[in-house]
Structure formats: structure tokens, C-alpha cells
GROMACS .gro file of N, CA and C in nm:
model
  297
    1MET      N    1  -2.887   6.502  -2.175
    1MET     CA    2  -2.892   6.527  -2.057
    1MET      C    3  -2.994   6.480  -1.922
    2THR      N    4  -2.965   6.422  -1.843
    2THR     CA    5  -3.023   6.373  -1.721
    2THR      C    6  -3.085   6.475  -1.654
    3ALA      N    7  -3.200   6.462  -1.527
    3ALA     CA    8  -3.289   6.613  -1.494
    3ALA      C    9  -3.102   6.546  -1.350
    4GLU      N   10  -3.118   6.461  -1.313
    4GLU     CA   11  -2.976   6.440  -1.212
    4GLU      C   12  -2.906   6.507  -1.272
    5GLN      N   13  -2.805   6.534  -1.363
    5GLN     CA   14  -2.772   6.628  -1.428
    5GLN      C   15  -2.742   6.777  -1.436
    6GLY      N   16  -2.860   6.788  -1.396
    6GLY     CA   17  -2.939   6.978  -1.369
    6GLY      C   18  -2.930   7.064  -1.505
    7ALA      N   19  -3.042   6.962  -1.635
    7ALA     CA   20  -3.152   7.003  -1.735
    7ALA      C   21  -3.200   7.107  -1.679
    8PRO      N   22  -3.135   7.222  -1.816
    8PRO     CA   23  -3.241   7.310  -1.737
    8PRO      C   24  -3.405   7.284  -1.802
    9GLY      N   25  -3.478   7.352  -1.650
    9GLY     CA   26  -3.624   7.286  -1.653
    9GLY      C   27  -3.680   7.149  -1.582
   10ALA      N   28  -3.533   7.085  -1.545
   10ALA     CA   29  -3.564   6.971  -1.510
   10ALA      C   30  -3.555   6.943  -1.360
   11SER      N   31  -3.621   6.779  -1.336
   11SER     CA   32  -3.633   6.826  -1.191
   11SER      C   33  -3.606   6.709  -1.103
   12THR      N   34  -3.535   6.737  -1.042
   12THR     CA   35  -3.435   6.617  -0.917
   12THR      C   36  -3.571   6.582  -0.872
   13GLY      N   37  -3.574   6.432  -0.861
   13GLY     CA   38  -3.688   6.389  -0.758
   13GLY      C   39  -3.859   6.440  -0.829
   14HIS      N   40  -3.939   6.527  -0.687
   14HIS     CA   41  -4.011   6.545  -0.776
   14HIS      C   42  -4.031   6.727  -0.781
   15LEU      N   43  -3.889   6.777  -0.765
   15LEU     CA   44  -3.850   6.969  -0.733
   15LEU      C   45  -3.797   6.970  -0.853
   16ASP      N   46  -3.867   7.075  -0.931
   16ASP     CA   47  -3.833   7.136  -1.094
   16ASP      C   48  -3.730   7.204  -1.032
   17LEU      N   49  -3.653   7.180  -1.045
   17LEU     CA   50  -3.526   7.294  -1.077
   17LEU      C   51  -3.486   7.398  -1.170
   18GLY      N   52  -3.580   7.401  -1.241
   18GLY     CA   53  -3.597   7.511  -1.251
   18GLY      C   54  -3.697   7.637  -1.222
   19ARG      N   55  -3.743   7.575  -1.181
   19ARG     CA   56  -3.874   7.674  -1.038
   19ARG      C   57  -3.801   7.660  -0.921
   20VAL      N   58  -3.668   7.602  -0.895
   20VAL     CA   59  -3.597   7.629  -0.793
   20VAL      C   60  -3.495   7.772  -0.830
   21GLN      N   61  -3.477   7.743  -0.922
   21GLN     CA   62  -3.382   7.910  -1.035
   21GLN      C   63  -3.433   7.947  -1.044
   22ARG      N   64  -3.578   8.013  -1.053
   22ARG     CA   65  -3.651   8.094  -1.100
   22ARG      C   66  -3.658   8.158  -0.954
   23LEU      N   67  -3.706   8.091  -0.843
   23LEU     CA   68  -3.767   8.137  -0.668
   23LEU      C   69  -3.613   8.230  -0.683
   24VAL      N   70  -3.459   8.149  -0.676
   24VAL     CA   71  -3.332   8.217  -0.661
   24VAL      C   72  -3.289   8.353  -0.666
   25ALA      N   73  -3.332   8.371  -0.841
   25ALA     CA   74  -3.325   8.487  -0.922
   25ALA      C   75  -3.386   8.616  -0.840
   26ASP      N   76  -3.549   8.490  -0.829
   26ASP     CA   77  -3.618   8.634  -0.764
   26ASP      C   78  -3.579   8.663  -0.605
   27LEU      N   79  -3.547   8.612  -0.548
   27LEU     CA   80  -3.480   8.587  -0.397
   27LEU      C   81  -3.354   8.720  -0.398
   28GLU      N   82  -3.297   8.647  -0.486
   28GLU     CA   83  -3.215   8.732  -0.499
   28GLU      C   84  -3.158   8.898  -0.558
   29THR      N   85  -3.227   8.918  -0.619
   29THR     CA   86  -3.326   9.092  -0.696
   29THR      C   87  -3.376   9.137  -0.548
   30GLU      N   88  -3.492   9.026  -0.467
   30GLU     CA   89  -3.560   9.134  -0.367
   30GLU      C   90  -3.425   9.202  -0.267
   31LEU      N   91  -3.341   9.046  -0.238
   31LEU     CA   92  -3.254   9.127  -0.154
   31LEU      C   93  -3.141   9.209  -0.168
   32ALA      N   94  -3.150   9.212  -0.371
   32ALA     CA   95  -3.039   9.340  -0.364
   32ALA      C   96  -3.103   9.480  -0.341
   33ARG      N   97  -3.233   9.497  -0.292
   33ARG     CA   98  -3.300   9.582  -0.269
   33ARG      C   99  -3.308   9.639  -0.113
   34ALA      N  100  -3.293   9.478  -0.002
   34ALA     CA  101  -3.293   9.513   0.097
   34ALA      C  102  -3.165   9.550   0.162
   35SER      N  103  -3.204   9.609   0.304
   35SER     CA  104  -3.108   9.690   0.381
   35SER      C  105  -3.096   9.559   0.451
   36PRO      N  106  -2.911   9.552   0.438
   36PRO     CA  107  -2.793   9.538   0.520
   36PRO      C  108  -2.906   9.525   0.690
   37ASP      N  109  -2.946   9.602   0.701
   37ASP     CA  110  -2.986   9.682   0.826
   37ASP      C  111  -3.065   9.558   0.914
   38GLU      N  112  -3.164   9.486   0.849
   38GLU     CA  113  -3.278   9.438   0.843
   38GLU      C  114  -3.250   9.316   0.955
   39PRO      N  115  -3.366   9.282   1.028
   39PRO     CA  116  -3.310   9.139   1.084
   39PRO      C  117  -3.299   9.062   1.023
   40GLY      N  118  -3.227   8.951   0.994
   40GLY     CA  119  -3.282   8.805   0.939
   40GLY      C  120  -3.219   8.768   0.767
   41VAL      N  121  -3.163   8.932   0.753
   41VAL     CA  122  -3.167   8.959   0.602
   41VAL      C  123  -3.025   8.933   0.595
   42ALA      N  124  -2.947   8.936   0.618
   42ALA     CA  125  -2.780   8.861   0.583
   42ALA      C  126  -2.792   8.684   0.614
   43ASP      N  127  -2.834   8.630   0.725
   43ASP     CA  128  -2.896   8.506   0.727
   43ASP      C  129  -2.967   8.437   0.583
   44LEU      N  130  -3.088   8.543   0.550
   44LEU     CA  131  -3.188   8.518   0.420
   44LEU      C  132  -3.028   8.486   0.316
   45ARG      N  133  -2.947   8.612   0.263
   45ARG     CA  134  -2.854   8.575   0.151
   45ARG      C  135  -2.779   8.466   0.184
   46GLU      N  136  -2.721   8.456   0.286
   46GLU     CA  137  -2.662   8.340   0.342
   46GLU      C  138  -2.694   8.198   0.243
   47GLU      N  139  -2.868   8.184   0.298
   47GLU     CA  140  -2.877   8.024   0.284
   47GLU      C  141  -2.990   8.040   0.100
   48VAL      N  142  -2.967   8.158   0.043
   48VAL     CA  143  -3.007   8.166  -0.091
   48VAL      C  144  -2.903   8.156  -0.201
   49LEU      N  145  -2.813   8.203  -0.094
   49LEU     CA  146  -2.619   8.174  -0.168
   49LEU      C  147  -2.613   8.004  -0.199
   50THR      N  148  -2.594   7.972  -0.074
   50THR     CA  149  -2.642   7.875  -0.007
   50THR      C  150  -2.679   7.683  -0.154
   51LEU      N  151  -2.867   7.762  -0.156
   51LEU     CA  152  -2.964   7.714  -0.227
   51LEU      C  153  -2.929   7.702  -0.380
   52LYS      N  154  -2.814   7.827  -0.467
   52LYS     CA  155  -2.814   7.853  -0.574
   52LYS      C  156  -2.655   7.746  -0.602
   53SER      N  157  -2.563   7.706  -0.492
   53SER     CA  158  -2.527   7.648  -0.519
   53SER      C  159  -2.484   7.558  -0.495
   54LEU      N  160  -2.588   7.543  -0.487
   54LEU     CA  161  -2.655   7.322  -0.488
   54LEU      C  162  -2.753   7.294  -0.617
   55ILE      N  163  -2.776   7.402  -0.652
   55ILE     CA  164  -2.867   7.349  -0.789
   55ILE      C  165  -2.749   7.346  -0.840
   56GLU      N  166  -2.698   7.436  -0.897
   56GLU     CA  167  -2.618   7.473  -0.969
   56GLU      C  168  -2.435   7.391  -0.985
   57SER      N  169  -2.495   7.278  -0.811
   57SER     CA  170  -2.389   7.217  -0.877
   57SER      C  171  -2.432   7.079  -1.025
   58PRO      N  172  -2.320   7.005  -1.053
   58PRO     CA  173  -2.256   6.908  -1.238
   58PRO      C  174  -2.372   6.748  -1.147
   59ARG      N  175  -2.450   6.739  -1.045
   59ARG     CA  176  -2.498   6.659  -0.997
   59ARG      C  177  -2.573   6.699  -0.876
   60PRO      N  178  -2.720   6.806  -0.865
   60PRO     CA  179  -2.797   6.818  -0.795
   60PRO      C  180  -2.809   6.709  -0.709
   61ARG      N  181  -2.840   6.681  -0.594
   61ARG     CA  182  -2.899   6.563  -0.569
   61ARG      C  183  -3.088   6.664  -0.489
   62HIS      N  184  -3.163   6.579  -0.484
   62HIS     CA  185  -3.306   6.637  -0.485
   62HIS      C  186  -3.280   6.661  -0.285
   63HIS      N  187  -3.209   6.544  -0.225
   63HIS     CA  188  -3.236   6.590  -0.131
   63HIS      C  189  -3.191   6.691  -0.057
   64TRP      N  190  -3.027   6.703  -0.144
   64TRP     CA  191  -3.004   6.862  -0.043
   64TRP      C  192  -3.039   6.945  -0.132
   65VAL      N  193  -3.103   6.945  -0.245
   65VAL     CA  194  -3.223   7.113  -0.269
   65VAL      C  195  -3.301   7.103  -0.194
   66ALA      N  196  -3.438   7.042  -0.123
   66ALA     CA  197  -3.499   6.983  -0.066
   66ALA      C  198  -3.447   7.092   0.075
   67ASP      N  199  -3.373   7.009   0.155
   67ASP     CA  200  -3.364   7.075   0.304
   67ASP      C  201  -3.277   7.212   0.226
   68GLY      N  202  -3.200   7.259   0.177
   68GLY     CA  203  -3.179   7.418   0.108
   68GLY      C  204  -3.288   7.461   0.096
   69LEU      N  205  -3.414   7.466   0.031
   69LEU     CA  206  -3.523   7.495   0.019
   69LEU      C  207  -3.610   7.542   0.157
   70GLN      N  208  -3.556   7.419   0.216
   70GLN     CA  209  -3.631   7.448   0.375
   70GLN      C  210  -3.619   7.585   0.456
   71ALA      N  211  -3.411   7.537   0.495
   71ALA     CA  212  -3.350   7.671   0.517
   71ALA      C  213  -3.337   7.798   0.493
   72VAL      N  214  -3.388   7.828   0.322
   72VAL     CA  215  -3.411   7.944   0.333
   72VAL      C  216  -3.569   7.985   0.328
   73ARG      N  217  -3.669   7.887   0.372
   73ARG     CA  218  -3.788   7.915   0.368
   73ARG      C  219  -3.773   7.966   0.513
   74GLU      N  220  -3.732   7.867   0.637
   74GLU     CA  221  -3.664   7.893   0.709
   74GLU      C  222  -3.610   8.058   0.769
   75ALA      N  223  -3.532   8.090   0.668
   75ALA     CA  224  -3.503   8.200   0.710
   75ALA      C  225  -3.543   8.335   0.672
   76ALA      N  226  -3.656   8.316   0.531
   76ALA     CA  227  -3.753   8.379   0.480
   76ALA      C  228  -3.821   8.444   0.586
   77GLN      N  229  -3.899   8.332   0.695
   77GLN     CA  230  -4.018   8.386   0.787
   77GLN      C  231  -3.956   8.448   0.889
   78ALA      N  232  -3.829   8.482   0.875
   78ALA     CA  233  -3.802   8.568   1.059
   78ALA      C  234  -3.787   8.724   0.962
   79VAL      N  235  -3.766   8.711   0.829
   79VAL     CA  236  -3.738   8.909   0.783
   79VAL      C  237  -3.925   8.896   0.635
   80ARG      N  238  -4.015   8.804   0.683
   80ARG     CA  239  -4.152   8.845   0.628
   80ARG      C  240  -4.161   8.947   0.674
   81GLY      N  241  -4.251   9.039   0.515
   81GLY     CA  242  -4.286   9.173   0.502
   81GLY      C  243  -4.230   9.257   0.363
   82GLU      N  244  -4.166   9.350   0.335
   82GLU     CA  245  -4.110   9.388   0.235
   82GLU      C  246  -4.060   9.293   0.200
   83VAL      N  247  -3.930   9.254   0.262
   83VAL     CA  248  -3.856   9.132   0.173
   83VAL      C  249  -3.942   9.037   0.088
   84VAL      N  250  -3.961   8.965   0.141
   84VAL     CA  251  -4.066   8.847   0.136
   84VAL      C  252  -4.165   8.843   0.017
   85ARG      N  253  -4.185   8.986   0.005
   85ARG     CA  254  -4.345   9.039  -0.028
   85ARG      C  255  -4.465   8.940   0.013
   86GLU      N  256  -4.452   8.942   0.161
   86GLU     CA  257  -4.588   8.916   0.171
   86GLU      C  258  -4.634   8.792   0.206
   87GLY      N  259  -4.506   8.704   0.198
   87GLY     CA  260  -4.544   8.541   0.244
   87GLY      C  261  -4.524   8.481   0.017
   88VAL      N  262  -4.514   8.557  -0.032
   88VAL     CA  263  -4.522   8.505  -0.219
   88VAL      C  264  -4.386   8.365  -0.201
   89TYR      N  265  -4.266   8.473  -0.194
   89TYR     CA  266  -4.176   8.332  -0.165
   89TYR      C  267  -4.218   8.177  -0.086
   90LEU      N  268  -4.272   8.250   0.017
   90LEU     CA  269  -4.330   8.124   0.122
   90LEU      C  270  -4.389   8.000   0.044
   91THR      N  271  -4.511   8.032   0.036
   91THR     CA  272  -4.587   7.999  -0.026
   91THR      C  273  -4.530   7.941  -0.151
   92GLU      N  274  -4.448   7.984  -0.282
   92GLU     CA  275  -4.415   7.935  -0.354
   92GLU      C  276  -4.303   7.836  -0.272
   93ILE      N  277  -4.255   7.834  -0.200
   93ILE     CA  278  -4.077   7.727  -0.238
   93ILE      C  279  -4.240   7.606  -0.100
   94GLY      N  280  -4.330   7.640  -0.054
   94GLY     CA  281  -4.420   7.525  -0.025
   94GLY      C  282  -4.402   7.454  -0.097
   95ARG      N  283  -4.494   7.513  -0.250
   95ARG     CA  284  -4.574   7.443  -0.395
   95ARG      C  285  -4.451   7.383  -0.397
   96ILE      N  286  -4.324   7.421  -0.428
   96ILE     CA  287  -4.207   7.373  -0.543
   96ILE      C  288  -4.167   7.200  -0.404
   97LEU      N  289  -4.212   7.244  -0.227
   97LEU     CA  290  -4.142   7.095  -0.162
   97LEU      C  291  -4.275   7.030  -0.155
   98GLY      N  292  -4.399   7.055  -0.220
   98GLY     CA  293  -4.568   6.952  -0.217
   98GLY      C  294  -4.619   7.023  -0.059
   99LEU      N  295  -4.572   7.043  -0.033
   99LEU     CA  296  -4.659   7.095   0.095
   99LEU      C  297  -4.796   7.198   0.103
   0.00000   0.00000   0.00000
């Protein structure tokens, strides 16, 4: 199985899909605890679900995953604080994207 086919821990371009999957799982856990009334939480949940579907696709594409990470990053900035643990996720997204 090639990286393009989504082998566990494989990278797509320079993105480590295993690392992205762990990030998505961690964010899903955090969001499960978040109040749905908190501003921006619904948008962040939607972006995380979109990213999850991208990385679980049979042929994840580097630019789609990178765009999905960027969308999650932007949505997470709107709910900074308890939900995104003081920027931990923003930092990890930046590292994955090479920022």
C-alpha cells in the first residue's frame, strides 16, 4: 500500500496522515466535552468531520488534507481557550503543515 492509498502512518506529500488522524481523534474528544452553545464550536466540529472524511478517503490528496487542516486551524482560532487547550492544536496543525 502506498502513502497515496492511505497506509496507516503514511504521509501524503509531506503530511503524515497518522499524525493528522491522531489530531482529529484528539479534537473529537475535546469537542465532545465542549458546550454546543459556545461560539464557533459547531463550525469547528464541521471542519473536523470534513477533515476526517478527507483522511479516511481511499485516496487522500495532499492538497485536500492541507486545505482541511487550514480550515480546522481557522475554525479553532475562533474557539481558542478551553476547547483547543490554549493553542496546543493550533501549534500541532502548524507543525503538520510545516508553518
